[in-house]
Amino acid sequence: MTEKSELSRRSLLRRAAAVGFMATPAVGMLSACVGGGSEEPQTQASGEKSAENPLGIDPKAGVEIVIFNGGLGTAYATDIDTPLFNKKWPDAKVTYSATEQISTVVQPRMNAGTPPDMINNSGSNLMDFGAIVKAQQAADLSDLFAAPSLDIAGKTVAETLVPGAVEQGTYDGKPFAVNYSFTVFGLWFNKKLFEKNSWAIPATWAEFTALLDKIEAAGITPFGYAGANASYYMVRALLTSAGKLGTEQVLKDIDNLKPGAWQNDAIKQAAQAWGEVGKKYLNPTFLGLRHTEVQLQQNQDKLAIYPCGSWLENEQAKDTPPTFEYAVAAYPSLTAADKLPATAINAAAGEIYFAAAKGKNPQGGKEYLRTMLSKEAALGFTKLTKSLTVVAGAADGQTISPGLTSANDMLGKAGKDVFMGYLFDTWYKKLDDESRGAVNDLMFKGGDAQKFCDRMEAASQAVAKDSSITKFTRS
């Protein structure tokens, strides 16, 4: 996730209040991919609770963490969080590992009842977290959020976070996840390239397609994303356009598996508009490329506009030349009748971290999360990753990178028109997988809007009727 600017982080994060939600499971059985764990749970470390040890950890018990190695990198864990944790708990050894394949590496251990203590569940291979919660494999974080902040006097951990941060990891009335980073989504581009060519940021769809024509005439691929492993970037782009046309209720209906939700006219119009972009402006070879390969082409000015979240700048830091300066723009209005203005954007807390209920040291995993949610750790994270966190005010007064300056600008223009987007991608893996394939067919294979909507509607109702899948409700 990316950040960048010197602007007050408080003003940026205050707007995250718009993205909170409460998830309430409905009746249903566990997803088949998640087991109940071993019948004989392992002995768990514990200690006496005190003012200095509010979570009652064993000061000498080790803590095992697994971090997703993606756009945020892993240095924040090794260089910031772990040293801060060991500063307070010097006898508690932190065992660290990183992977790009969270589900492949961690899920078998979750099912065997021998999981790591704290896991960063992220990436295209992330675990079905809703099923993990229902299998009672994630620890209740109520005591973490009620504990005092490590370095913000007089406040609990929950009181130091942006509004909505606790709720975003809440299932059935209890918090099970820390959604740590604050991400801004939009159309990313090279500000220097746009200034060199006098290309203006579009507000309407007509302006957008006219800009794509100009870029194509300059010999540059106008728009693109990686079909091999980042098609969900395009799903978010399409649904952000639909949300701006019909309001976030369109996306809530999708999350709630409401019959006919994918046939909503806002979805059809968004699919129609983006499908035409795919047919005319997309490089077909991108279907087989991974995200870093396409992002490298953008850094080389072979691709102009890329739909993504604000982790992009940090992910590409090593490949970004001096001639490239990241900036981001809101998705343009689809029609003159859009219910949200052109300046409206999708931004939300994300990147799931949780403590495993059946680990050797779940309280130690929570204490590691308390360390991450300190102001010092959050500021270090922002400096290293160019990404904001949900710790309110942690980067106030700090100078950060150009992309976050642009993102902050975009948030300022959006005002109250910031919406969280959708949740089905983490609630229902089958539906998420189907959306990725469907959007690739729409964009790369000449698919039409009605086929996209029909395919997604069928997938949605298949999930709705599958009693083996735990259901959640969004209000």
JSON list of C-alpha atoms in Angstrom, two decimals, residues 3 18 41 62 79 150 197 259 327 366 404 427 445:
[
{"chain": "A", "resi": 3, "resn": "GLU", "atom": "CA", "xyz": [1.64, 6.70, 0.85]},
{"chain": "A", "resi": 18, "resn": "ALA", "atom": "CA", "xyz": [-16.94, 6.31, 6.16]},
{"chain": "A", "resi": 41, "resn": "PRO", "atom": "CA", "xyz": [-5.27, -28.71, 21.57]},
{"chain": "A", "resi": 62, "resn": "GLY", "atom": "CA", "xyz": [8.12, -17.43, 21.98]},
{"chain": "A", "resi": 79, "resn": "ASP", "atom": "CA", "xyz": [13.07, -3.97, 11.33]},
{"chain": "A", "resi": 150, "resn": "LEU", "atom": "CA", "xyz": [1.64, 1.05, 24.26]},
{"chain": "A", "resi": 197, "resn": "ASN", "atom": "CA", "xyz": [2.17, 15.62, -22.88]},
{"chain": "A", "resi": 259, "resn": "PRO", "atom": "CA", "xyz": [-31.14, -12.00, -5.88]},
{"chain": "A", "resi": 327, "resn": "ALA", "atom": "CA", "xyz": [0.03, 10.08, -8.90]},
{"chain": "A", "resi": 366, "resn": "LYS", "atom": "CA", "xyz": [-2.23, -10.34, 20.31]},
{"chain": "A", "resi": 404, "resn": "LEU", "atom": "CA", "xyz": [0.40, 9.86, -1.02]},
{"chain": "A", "resi": 427, "resn": "TRP", "atom": "CA", "xyz": [-16.37, -13.47, 2.59]},
{"chain": "A", "resi": 445, "resn": "LYS", "atom": "CA", "xyz": [-11.85, -11.90, -24.62]}
]
